């Protein structure tokens, strides 16, 4: 057969639906898609919204002198990790229209975050939330927030410095809270994203296969991005010269925990929540593949959990680089297993025009 | 888990449709033939033809991945043009998919993925790279000789890295998108991002330059085109500069007017991720359709008022072409869609065609 999964519109016509019998109820692809929406994606988006609500409150409390810097940094870390966990789940609204840039600006090759924060505060001594809302995405997200709380040039123990940066912290916290609430609203609405993963056809997906393909696509994209997030500071794009300041969230030392959180999100898509995940769609003939993917997640998780030092420090030593290279290889294995083997076993295409068009 | 319903039926119909006469491609009742490059799940490249009901007319394996395809105006022939930097294009019999000829580019030329027959069906033209002077745009001229194409000459495209070319309504004037990006033989690496020279060129059939116009943004590669019956030209851009820059990703040249940005809403521009792929115009409905695969989005506008008519998700959307009802759009990931644009609301439905693996462009013959 030339093209697998041709004419898969099993439920498209009444005659065919009758022939297969109530497939709308029993389609495992639909069950997996709906199960992931309700058991994994919605909880993850809800959790992200909750961490951003706390971030907005934390900015105010810190700036009012009611919260320590250490506590403010912990709240930021929660927001960073919740955001990272969503990386393999960027189907729908947050994956569209460059909205993700409003949450985090990476890669930042030219330290745009540092420079634009400085320029913004210089141009607006009495900074308002509107200045940030209408400004560049570079200063709207967690990377700018992290800059204020962690950059060595910002001494928040100095009351004047704190007064200068606090309007920005508060504006970013508010922006993140608004953005995440808006996105969650787009997930939960009657015709929202979660609904589009439950019932078919809809304005986005013609059938459950398209939904599963889209979920696998964003999962594969996230795994590929993790390789870049690790490979860039490791120097894989710069002839082996480590680039610690090209790491995601290097200022707060959150790079490796964020990779771990994204991996946990990817694994949740694979295993599923209470309901079935992508793993449930792998048939008996591919049982070996399912075991290999289980094993790949276990290995990469073990390695990712084994680091105590921040990524920026690890890339500075031979031993650190060797251990990170092992993590990279494990990420690469995991990425390939999803992109090639799992896509084939599930009989879905994850597209190519978006990556190598002309 | 595999669910491959009913391919067998399609296969039987496909076989039945493959033995008609020369006029089969336009015979009433069979509907238009969708032509496109597509990959197989076996990883090979194919030149394919399908009826919109899912009947496969042909799927011919080809060595090189193809990009655009152009049907002969009268005969059941189509050229599937090799994607850059391919040196091969393929002349296919659209009744049964017989590969009639592998067209080799001259030694110092490679194809850029686009080509067109003239209205008389006697000539075929392609955009090519002069690899002895990398990036210099060449319009390759081929004479149709029976069921073969023979190289007959070439003209300059008056630009760097030409991509799509189409006819103006007079059938004597080309409109050419010079993408402005210099690449070398056997390579897709962009060599001149700091010195790109994109342009929109009108050229007489004999190679005489009629006009050459530019957009202000030097890194805004003019790549794909659609031409309306009244001579309105729309171009789709791919912006190579800063992802945060606000570059005009669609531009328009109305009859007698200058080449200028199409009034694109900021929300839509953001959705495109600096990248447009295929364009089509529906002449009767005066609609423009554009795919943006990096944004996983399909758009439609009223061509005359620039009013937005559709902004819809379609993962890895690829080719687009006009049919009576509206537009057909393919996807590298999901199922092909038919957008019925005849009513006030545009209605989408999934076509019974194989899902995914469709390459950038499609044509309806």
XYZ file of C-alpha atoms in Angstrom:
723
model
C 0.000 0.000 0.000
C 1.498 3.252 -1.104
C 0.253 5.685 1.514
C -0.551 4.501 4.993
C -3.586 5.851 6.712
C -5.109 6.963 3.456
C -8.753 7.775 3.570
C -8.824 7.503 7.296
C -12.024 9.471 7.609
C -13.691 6.509 9.192
C -16.447 8.579 10.731
C -16.869 11.002 7.880
C -19.898 9.503 6.250
C -22.954 7.938 7.728
C -22.541 4.789 5.702
C -19.016 4.211 6.873
C -19.867 5.098 10.455
C -22.644 2.515 10.365
C -20.300 -0.017 8.875
C -17.857 0.373 11.724
C -20.507 0.827 14.382
C -20.623 3.766 16.775
C -16.973 4.567 16.253
C -17.437 8.033 17.707
C -17.732 6.481 21.164
C -15.040 3.881 20.951
C -12.317 5.443 18.857
C -9.141 5.041 20.911
C -7.599 8.119 19.263
C -10.538 10.170 20.425
C -10.335 8.626 23.900
C -6.623 9.427 24.115
C -7.072 12.979 22.833
C -9.946 13.696 25.214
C -8.166 11.942 28.073
C -5.014 13.991 27.530
C -7.001 17.223 27.284
C -8.761 16.635 30.593
C -6.139 14.632 32.454
C -2.905 16.317 31.373
C -3.212 19.512 29.335
C -5.992 21.339 31.162
C -4.418 20.623 34.579
C -1.049 21.848 33.269
C -2.525 25.068 31.865
C -4.483 25.572 35.080
C -1.335 25.059 37.136
C 0.542 27.576 34.964
C -2.245 30.126 35.439
C -2.109 29.561 39.188
C 1.670 30.112 39.344
C 1.242 33.346 37.375
C -1.481 34.508 39.747
C 0.989 33.964 42.563
C 3.730 35.693 40.582
C 1.610 38.835 40.259
C 0.845 38.758 43.996
C 4.493 38.095 44.819
C 5.693 41.110 42.808
C 3.370 43.364 44.802
C 4.286 41.793 48.133
C 8.003 41.984 47.450
C 7.767 45.590 46.328
C 5.719 46.499 49.409
C 8.452 45.009 51.562
C 6.223 42.148 52.692
C 8.107 39.353 50.966
C 11.783 38.418 50.959
C 13.866 38.283 47.815
C 14.362 34.554 48.396
C 10.600 34.009 48.478
C 10.091 36.153 45.391
C 12.704 34.057 43.597
C 10.961 30.833 44.656
C 7.685 32.066 43.197
C 9.478 32.955 39.969
C 10.985 29.459 39.867
C 7.497 27.931 40.167
C 6.340 30.058 37.230
C 9.412 29.077 35.195
C 8.831 25.382 35.838
C 5.095 25.527 35.115
C 5.850 27.290 31.843
C 8.508 24.711 30.958
C 6.095 21.888 31.652
C 3.789 23.368 29.006
C 6.442 23.249 26.271
C 5.371 19.825 24.965
C 1.725 20.964 25.147
C 1.791 24.088 22.967
C -1.171 23.084 20.827
C -3.681 25.856 20.299
C -3.689 29.450 21.520
C -0.383 29.645 23.384
C 1.443 28.102 20.423
C 0.064 30.718 18.033
C 0.754 34.337 17.169
C 4.138 34.449 18.944
C 2.338 34.520 22.303
C 5.004 32.262 23.794
C 7.490 35.125 23.407
C 5.429 37.142 25.826
C 6.135 34.493 28.446
C 9.810 33.969 27.797
C 12.395 35.473 25.458
C 14.804 32.757 24.409
C 17.204 32.447 22.699
C 18.574 35.856 23.595
C 21.864 35.891 21.700
C 22.524 39.597 22.089
C 21.342 40.160 25.657
C 18.325 42.058 24.374
C 16.606 41.484 27.709
C 19.308 43.273 29.691
C 19.552 46.123 27.228
C 15.832 46.617 26.681
C 15.046 46.605 30.397
C 17.668 49.320 30.826
C 16.344 51.356 27.904
C 12.740 50.977 29.005
C 13.438 52.264 32.522
C 15.572 55.104 31.210
C 12.849 56.206 28.785
C 10.063 55.802 31.360
C 11.229 56.862 34.845
C 7.614 56.556 36.003
C 6.928 53.271 34.310
C 3.285 52.199 34.041
C 1.797 48.820 33.216
C 0.642 50.314 29.925
C 4.258 51.039 28.962
C 5.003 47.330 29.345
C 1.759 46.137 27.749
C 2.426 48.249 24.677
C 6.147 47.615 24.639
C 8.291 44.853 23.240
C 7.691 41.209 24.161
C 11.314 41.221 25.320
C 10.356 43.081 28.515
C 6.960 41.451 29.105
C 7.996 38.006 30.264
C 9.737 35.802 32.756
C 13.184 36.500 31.308
C 12.918 40.209 32.125
C 11.449 39.343 35.538
C 14.362 36.998 36.131
C 16.772 39.752 35.079
C 15.421 42.035 37.790
C 15.466 39.391 40.532
C 18.769 37.738 39.617
C 21.066 39.909 37.522
C 24.243 40.879 39.360
C 23.940 44.483 38.215
C 20.583 44.912 39.952
C 21.100 45.340 43.695
C 17.626 45.034 45.133
C 18.869 45.583 48.695
C 19.258 49.253 47.709
C 15.884 50.972 48.244
C 16.398 53.296 45.272
C 17.152 50.417 42.928
C 14.155 48.553 44.232
C 11.935 51.610 43.645
C 13.258 51.882 40.117
C 12.660 48.251 39.129
C 9.495 47.477 41.086
C 7.035 49.031 38.631
C 8.495 46.697 35.982
C 8.207 43.617 38.215
C 4.594 44.444 39.011
C 3.774 45.136 35.364
C 5.305 41.837 34.234
C 3.498 39.902 36.971
C 0.206 41.490 35.936
C 0.901 40.812 32.269
C 1.666 37.145 32.908
C -1.425 36.756 35.039
C -3.614 38.340 32.354
C -2.014 36.369 29.548
C -2.325 33.006 31.294
C -5.913 33.700 32.367
C -6.752 34.647 28.782
C -5.141 31.479 27.419
C -6.873 29.293 30.004
C -10.145 30.942 29.003
C -9.471 29.966 25.397
C -8.930 26.390 26.560
C -12.038 26.179 28.685
C -14.642 27.948 26.531
C -17.523 26.107 24.857
C -15.672 25.950 21.563
C -12.349 26.101 23.351
C -9.182 24.171 22.801
C -10.062 21.389 25.263
C -13.384 20.919 23.527
C -11.568 20.684 20.192
C -9.547 17.799 21.601
C -12.716 16.021 22.797
C -15.263 16.104 19.996
C -14.754 15.872 16.253
C -14.935 17.275 13.687
C -14.442 20.839 14.879
C -13.042 24.118 13.587
C -9.498 22.877 14.164
C -9.441 19.117 13.700
C -11.324 17.032 11.152
C -10.898 13.852 13.182
C -9.120 12.471 16.270
C -6.089 11.477 14.214
C -5.407 15.126 13.450
C -5.551 15.933 17.150
C -3.151 13.118 18.046
C -0.843 14.171 15.202
C -0.861 17.746 16.495
C -0.137 16.635 20.060
C 2.742 14.497 18.849
C 3.992 17.368 16.679
C 4.281 19.805 19.582
C 5.797 17.112 21.777
C 8.452 16.386 19.143
C 9.060 20.121 18.644
C 9.595 20.521 22.394
C 12.007 17.589 22.573
C 13.948 19.080 19.671
C 13.981 22.450 21.448
C 15.392 20.794 24.577
C 18.340 19.623 22.502
C 18.908 23.240 21.445
C 18.492 24.499 25.004
C 21.210 22.131 26.136
C 23.312 22.055 22.970
C 23.664 25.833 22.594
C 25.363 26.471 25.983
C 27.344 23.255 25.489
C 28.824 24.858 22.378
C 27.404 22.487 19.787
C 26.629 25.473 17.562
C 29.896 27.259 18.319
C 32.623 24.751 17.478
C 32.618 23.280 20.954
C 33.134 26.579 22.787
C 30.748 26.628 25.751
C 28.263 29.516 25.749
C 26.919 29.635 29.329
C 25.081 32.918 28.767
C 23.148 31.436 25.860
C 21.403 29.040 28.234
C 17.750 29.481 29.007
C 17.283 31.185 32.408
C 21.011 31.230 33.135
C 20.695 34.145 35.526
C 18.541 32.158 37.940
C 20.320 28.864 37.372
C 17.004 27.325 36.352
C 18.165 25.912 33.006
C 18.415 22.254 34.009
C 15.319 22.232 36.259
C 13.404 23.739 33.331
C 14.628 20.975 31.016
C 13.501 18.494 33.669
C 10.053 20.095 33.866
C 9.645 20.022 30.091
C 10.646 16.353 30.071
C 8.060 15.623 32.750
C 5.444 17.330 30.561
C 6.473 15.233 27.564
C 6.329 12.068 29.643
C 2.857 12.989 30.890
C 1.685 13.165 27.266
C 3.213 9.762 26.681
C 1.869 8.021 29.786
C -1.384 9.952 30.120
C -3.049 11.120 33.292
C -5.945 9.140 34.720
C -6.994 8.426 31.169
C -4.940 7.033 28.334
C -1.899 8.803 26.857
C -0.123 8.364 23.547
C 1.265 5.097 24.904
C -2.204 3.560 24.882
C -2.323 3.948 21.091
C 0.740 1.790 20.487
C -0.483 -1.631 19.430
C 0.885 -5.006 20.493
C 3.019 -5.251 17.399
C 4.972 -2.231 18.653
C 5.174 -3.290 22.314
C 8.957 -3.222 22.093
C 8.855 0.411 20.994
C 6.641 1.320 23.957
C 9.145 -0.298 26.296
C 12.044 1.497 24.646
C 10.285 4.852 25.054
C 9.517 4.056 28.716
C 13.174 3.222 29.206
C 14.345 6.344 27.363
C 12.251 8.545 29.647
C 13.564 6.738 32.729
C 17.194 7.154 31.634
C 16.915 10.810 30.699
C 15.024 11.573 33.902
C 17.721 9.898 35.986
C 20.472 11.887 34.297
C 18.569 15.183 34.426
C 17.946 14.682 38.170
C 21.606 13.949 38.883
C 22.889 17.513 38.528
C 23.337 19.700 41.589
C 25.249 22.547 39.934
C 23.715 25.033 37.482
C 24.186 24.447 33.762
C 26.338 27.570 33.371
C 28.847 26.119 35.839
C 28.763 22.615 34.423
C 29.716 23.742 30.923
C 32.863 25.268 32.429
C 34.405 21.935 33.386
C 35.422 18.919 31.357
C 33.591 16.568 33.691
C 30.459 18.701 33.579
C 30.504 18.808 29.797
C 30.878 15.026 29.610
C 27.870 14.516 31.855
C 25.824 17.074 29.900
C 26.840 15.416 26.630
C 25.362 12.205 27.980
C 22.111 14.030 28.739
C 22.176 15.440 25.218
C 22.536 11.967 23.709
C 19.629 10.718 25.789
C 17.475 13.659 24.691
C 18.445 12.931 21.111
C 17.407 9.281 21.479
C 14.093 10.302 23.007
C 13.501 12.860 20.250
C 14.181 10.342 17.496
C 11.989 7.671 19.084
C 9.065 10.104 19.001
C 9.728 11.772 15.676
C 10.350 8.619 13.683
C 9.250 5.446 15.437
C 6.275 6.651 17.444
C 4.877 8.756 14.603
C 5.072 5.716 12.368
C 3.597 3.353 14.952
C 0.661 5.711 15.505
C 0.272 6.134 11.768
C 0.278 9.925 11.952
C 2.242 12.529 10.013
C 3.748 15.340 11.977
C 4.320 17.572 8.973
C 7.354 19.043 7.328
C 6.364 22.164 5.406
C 6.578 24.258 8.550
C 10.217 23.346 8.999
C 11.688 23.091 5.536
C 9.511 25.099 3.223
C 10.763 27.018 0.246
C -2.934 0.763 15.793
C -3.668 1.113 12.097
C -6.873 2.322 10.611
C -6.666 2.347 6.870
C -10.246 2.202 5.839
C -11.322 1.550 2.325
C -8.190 2.320 0.379
C -9.023 -0.703 -1.732
C -12.092 0.963 -3.175
C -10.118 4.045 -4.089
C -7.518 1.882 -5.732
C -10.076 0.224 -7.995
C -11.508 3.583 -9.036
C -8.033 4.884 -9.658
C -7.279 2.024 -11.987
C -10.539 2.575 -13.865
C -9.789 6.254 -14.423
C -6.340 5.616 -15.778
C -7.288 4.390 -19.240
C -9.318 7.263 -20.633
C -8.582 9.417 -23.621
C -6.510 12.578 -23.843
C -9.436 14.682 -22.769
C -9.997 12.852 -19.520
C -8.544 15.593 -17.371
C -11.361 17.934 -18.305
C -14.190 15.457 -18.721
C -17.378 16.394 -16.930
C -18.281 14.316 -13.919
C -14.763 13.483 -12.878
C -14.064 16.899 -11.378
C -10.735 18.633 -11.257
C -7.512 16.696 -10.896
C -5.416 17.757 -7.909
C -1.715 17.650 -8.778
C 0.994 17.901 -6.156
C 4.325 16.644 -4.950
C 3.843 14.332 -1.993
C 5.993 12.052 0.094
C 4.967 8.468 0.671
C 4.920 6.850 4.081
C 7.747 4.763 2.619
C 9.885 7.913 2.675
C 10.058 8.214 -1.113
C 9.062 11.246 -3.182
C 6.066 11.051 -5.481
C 4.348 13.085 -8.167
C 0.655 12.495 -7.506
C -2.744 13.202 -9.025
C -6.013 12.739 -7.165
C -9.644 13.510 -7.808
C -11.155 15.473 -4.957
C -13.332 12.479 -4.061
C -10.151 10.674 -3.085
C -9.717 8.641 -6.234
C -6.052 8.284 -6.968
C -5.252 8.970 -10.622
C -1.561 8.271 -10.180
C 1.347 8.308 -7.764
C 4.602 8.219 -9.653
C 7.842 7.774 -7.719
C 10.424 10.428 -8.596
C 14.053 10.703 -7.579
C 14.058 14.296 -6.363
C 11.566 16.006 -4.099
C 9.392 18.314 -6.208
C 7.881 21.677 -5.334
C 5.314 23.160 -7.716
C 3.568 21.491 -10.627
C 2.035 22.993 -13.759
C -0.410 21.323 -16.114
C -0.327 21.692 -19.881
C -3.238 23.847 -21.092
C -4.589 21.244 -23.518
C -2.834 17.909 -23.206
C -2.872 15.542 -20.201
C 0.668 16.493 -19.280
C 2.139 18.181 -16.265
C 5.623 19.152 -15.204
C 6.532 18.478 -11.579
C 9.362 20.907 -10.957
C 12.308 19.827 -8.806
C 12.725 21.652 -5.523
C 15.875 23.743 -5.252
C 18.665 22.849 -5.749
C 17.359 19.955 -7.850
C 18.652 19.525 -11.395
C 15.673 17.382 -12.361
C 12.056 18.042 -13.211
C 9.530 15.477 -14.406
C 7.103 15.454 -17.324
C 4.213 13.185 -16.366
C 1.179 11.853 -18.248
C -1.628 12.888 -15.925
C -3.939 10.097 -17.091
C -1.909 7.310 -15.575
C 1.177 8.923 -14.139
C 3.604 7.609 -16.732
C 6.901 9.406 -16.355
C 7.447 10.639 -19.903
C 10.680 12.502 -19.367
C 13.157 13.436 -16.688
C 14.120 16.977 -17.613
C 17.716 17.740 -16.684
C 18.784 21.308 -16.136
C 21.869 22.429 -18.069
C 25.151 21.729 -16.213
C 25.474 25.221 -14.699
C 21.802 25.572 -13.783
C 19.454 24.144 -11.185
C 15.706 24.490 -10.785
C 14.090 26.621 -8.099
C 10.865 24.616 -7.922
C 8.524 26.616 -10.169
C 7.655 26.549 -13.863
C 4.789 27.346 -16.240
C 3.513 26.354 -19.692
C 2.387 29.137 -21.987
C -1.271 29.351 -23.001
C -0.537 27.918 -26.452
C 1.083 24.881 -24.868
C 4.201 25.186 -27.005
C 6.636 26.462 -24.385
C 7.580 25.793 -20.803
C 9.483 28.255 -18.605
C 11.260 27.715 -15.299
C 13.157 29.815 -12.785
C 16.746 28.631 -12.500
C 19.993 29.456 -10.744
C 23.111 30.189 -12.787
C 25.500 28.303 -10.535
C 28.525 29.613 -12.421
C 27.483 33.013 -11.078
C 25.532 31.830 -8.006
C 22.202 33.481 -7.428
C 21.907 35.077 -10.884
C 18.318 34.452 -11.831
C 17.639 32.706 -15.109
C 14.393 32.057 -16.923
C 14.861 28.688 -18.619
C 12.996 28.297 -21.932
C 11.885 24.832 -23.095
C 10.075 23.950 -26.308
C 7.294 21.382 -26.119
C 8.164 18.807 -28.744
C 5.613 16.019 -28.838
C 5.665 14.572 -25.369
C 9.109 15.892 -24.555
C 10.565 19.223 -23.507
C 13.753 20.502 -25.127
C 15.881 23.343 -23.817
C 15.636 26.241 -26.269
C 17.324 29.130 -24.479
C 17.116 31.385 -21.484
C 16.650 34.965 -20.300
C 17.710 36.861 -17.214
C 15.097 37.299 -14.477
C 16.813 40.608 -13.619
C 17.221 39.532 -10.051
C 18.767 37.184 -7.524
C 17.327 33.825 -6.481
C 14.096 33.835 -8.502
C 11.321 31.648 -7.135
C 7.737 31.575 -8.437
C 6.764 32.891 -11.863
C 3.307 33.287 -13.376
C 1.660 34.819 -16.404
C 0.017 38.174 -16.471
C -3.456 37.959 -18.098
C -2.067 38.927 -21.531
C -0.241 35.613 -21.647
C 2.800 37.427 -22.986
C 4.206 38.965 -19.813
C 5.735 37.068 -16.925
C 5.555 38.187 -13.332
C 8.551 36.853 -11.430
C 9.286 36.828 -7.700
C 13.025 37.311 -7.335
C 13.487 36.037 -3.783
C 16.761 37.917 -3.501
C 18.640 35.117 -1.742
C 21.889 33.837 -3.206
C 22.489 30.106 -2.940
C 25.176 28.015 -4.580
C 25.142 24.770 -6.542
C 23.839 21.747 -4.605
C 23.124 23.912 -1.587
C 20.231 25.528 0.223
C 22.490 27.639 2.413
C 21.623 31.336 2.259
C 24.799 33.237 1.405
C 23.746 36.878 1.382
C 21.258 37.537 4.172
C 22.995 40.866 4.848
C 22.735 41.885 1.192
C 19.530 40.373 -0.137
C 17.972 41.841 -3.280
C 14.335 40.744 -3.484
C 12.219 42.202 -6.281
C 9.059 41.789 -8.300
C 9.774 41.810 -12.022
C 7.527 41.999 -15.052
C 9.211 40.578 -18.121
C 8.133 40.204 -21.726
C 8.271 36.747 -23.200
C 11.322 37.748 -25.255
C 13.165 38.698 -22.076
C 12.587 42.449 -22.241
C 12.311 43.962 -18.762
C 9.015 45.790 -18.235
C 9.390 46.775 -14.587
C 11.309 45.920 -11.464
C 9.926 46.938 -8.071
C 11.055 46.429 -4.495
C 9.578 46.516 -1.033
C 11.397 48.721 1.482
C 12.583 45.854 3.709
C 15.748 44.433 2.262
C 15.422 41.069 4.077
C 11.824 40.457 2.967
C 12.106 37.686 0.382
C 9.404 37.936 -2.323
C 8.682 34.267 -3.072
C 5.183 33.289 -4.128
C 2.551 34.800 -6.355
C -1.051 34.801 -7.422
C -2.437 36.718 -10.394
C -6.094 37.681 -10.813
C -7.930 37.836 -14.107
C -7.788 41.645 -14.038
C -4.016 41.655 -13.677
C -3.864 42.186 -9.916
C -0.705 40.522 -8.608
C -0.317 39.432 -4.975
C 3.001 38.286 -3.559
C 3.774 36.330 -0.395
C 6.974 37.042 1.494
C 9.287 35.186 3.851
C 11.099 37.542 6.164
C 14.709 36.641 6.971
C 15.331 39.425 9.493
C 14.627 39.792 13.203
C 11.608 37.695 14.241
C 10.259 40.740 16.074
C 10.323 43.040 13.020
C 7.003 43.996 11.472
C 7.585 43.253 7.807
C 4.797 43.197 5.199
C 4.332 39.486 4.499
C 1.844 40.092 1.698
C 2.114 42.702 -1.031
C -0.093 43.681 -3.941
C 0.284 45.309 -7.321
C -3.079 46.387 -8.651
C -3.355 47.249 -12.345
C -1.564 50.522 -13.009
C -0.399 50.854 -9.412
C 2.897 50.419 -7.620
C 3.908 47.231 -5.775
C 3.002 47.873 -2.134
C 2.159 46.117 1.147
C -1.241 44.435 1.290
C -3.205 45.843 4.268
C -2.695 42.900 6.577
C -4.097 42.954 10.105
C -1.518 42.862 12.888
C -3.140 39.782 14.453
C -2.836 37.908 11.164
C 0.717 39.089 10.576
C 1.676 37.806 14.027
C 0.077 34.457 13.284
C 2.265 33.945 10.204
C 5.601 33.655 12.025
C 7.283 35.726 9.277
C 6.467 33.101 6.653
C 3.907 32.649 3.897
C 3.882 29.608 1.615
C 1.252 29.291 -1.137
C -1.155 31.835 -2.595
C -4.242 31.470 -4.771
C -6.877 33.837 -6.104
C -10.491 32.886 -6.823
C -11.420 35.067 -9.775
C -15.194 34.693 -9.587
C -15.375 35.238 -5.837
C -12.521 37.814 -5.858
C -10.884 36.125 -2.875
C -7.236 35.719 -1.951
C -6.144 32.600 -0.010
C -2.768 32.183 1.686
C -1.190 29.348 3.669
C 1.235 30.017 6.539
C 2.662 26.631 7.566
C 4.926 27.989 10.311
C 1.871 29.563 11.901
C -0.271 26.519 10.990
C -2.838 28.922 9.622
C -4.985 29.482 6.523
C -6.168 32.982 5.624
C -8.595 34.440 3.119
C -9.294 38.045 2.221
C -11.588 39.894 -0.103
C -9.187 40.880 -2.857
C -10.823 44.252 -3.518
C -11.584 45.494 -0.016
C -8.827 43.557 1.825
C -11.472 42.529 4.350
C -10.442 39.428 6.296
C -12.718 36.512 5.483
C -10.970 33.569 7.145
C -8.270 33.079 9.777
C -8.326 29.378 10.630
C -5.959 26.798 12.082
C -4.672 24.027 9.817
C -1.520 22.308 11.027
C 1.319 22.327 8.494
C -0.920 23.727 5.754
C 0.744 23.606 2.359
C -0.722 24.060 -1.130
C -3.813 26.035 -2.046
C -5.823 26.154 -5.261
C -9.160 27.566 -6.396
C -12.136 25.319 -7.241
C -15.733 26.249 -8.073
C -16.827 26.313 -4.427
C -13.809 28.176 -3.096
C -10.404 26.736 -2.250
C -8.730 23.401 -1.636
C -5.861 23.426 0.875
C -3.436 20.568 1.522
C -1.383 19.793 4.628
C 1.844 18.050 5.491
C 0.238 16.772 8.664
C -3.528 16.538 8.502
C -6.289 16.060 5.964
C -6.888 18.296 2.975
C -9.675 20.827 3.366
C -12.302 22.217 1.059
C -13.337 25.752 1.989
C -16.734 26.594 0.537
C -16.623 30.367 0.143
C -19.842 30.942 -1.753
C -21.920 31.975 1.258
C -21.433 34.718 3.773
C -19.744 32.284 6.135
C -16.875 30.192 4.847
C -17.490 26.512 5.550
C -14.651 24.034 5.902
C -14.856 20.306 5.333
C -12.234 17.578 5.174
C -11.670 15.880 1.824
C -11.413 12.114 1.401
C -7.791 12.387 0.339
C -4.792 10.776 2.030
C -3.808 12.721 5.134
C -0.493 14.521 5.475
C 2.787 14.478 3.552
C 1.552 16.946 0.927
C 4.310 19.254 -0.239
C 4.208 23.044 -0.556
C 2.068 23.544 -3.661
C -0.918 22.067 -5.427
C -2.597 22.748 -8.753
C -6.028 21.835 -10.035
C -6.146 20.750 -13.667
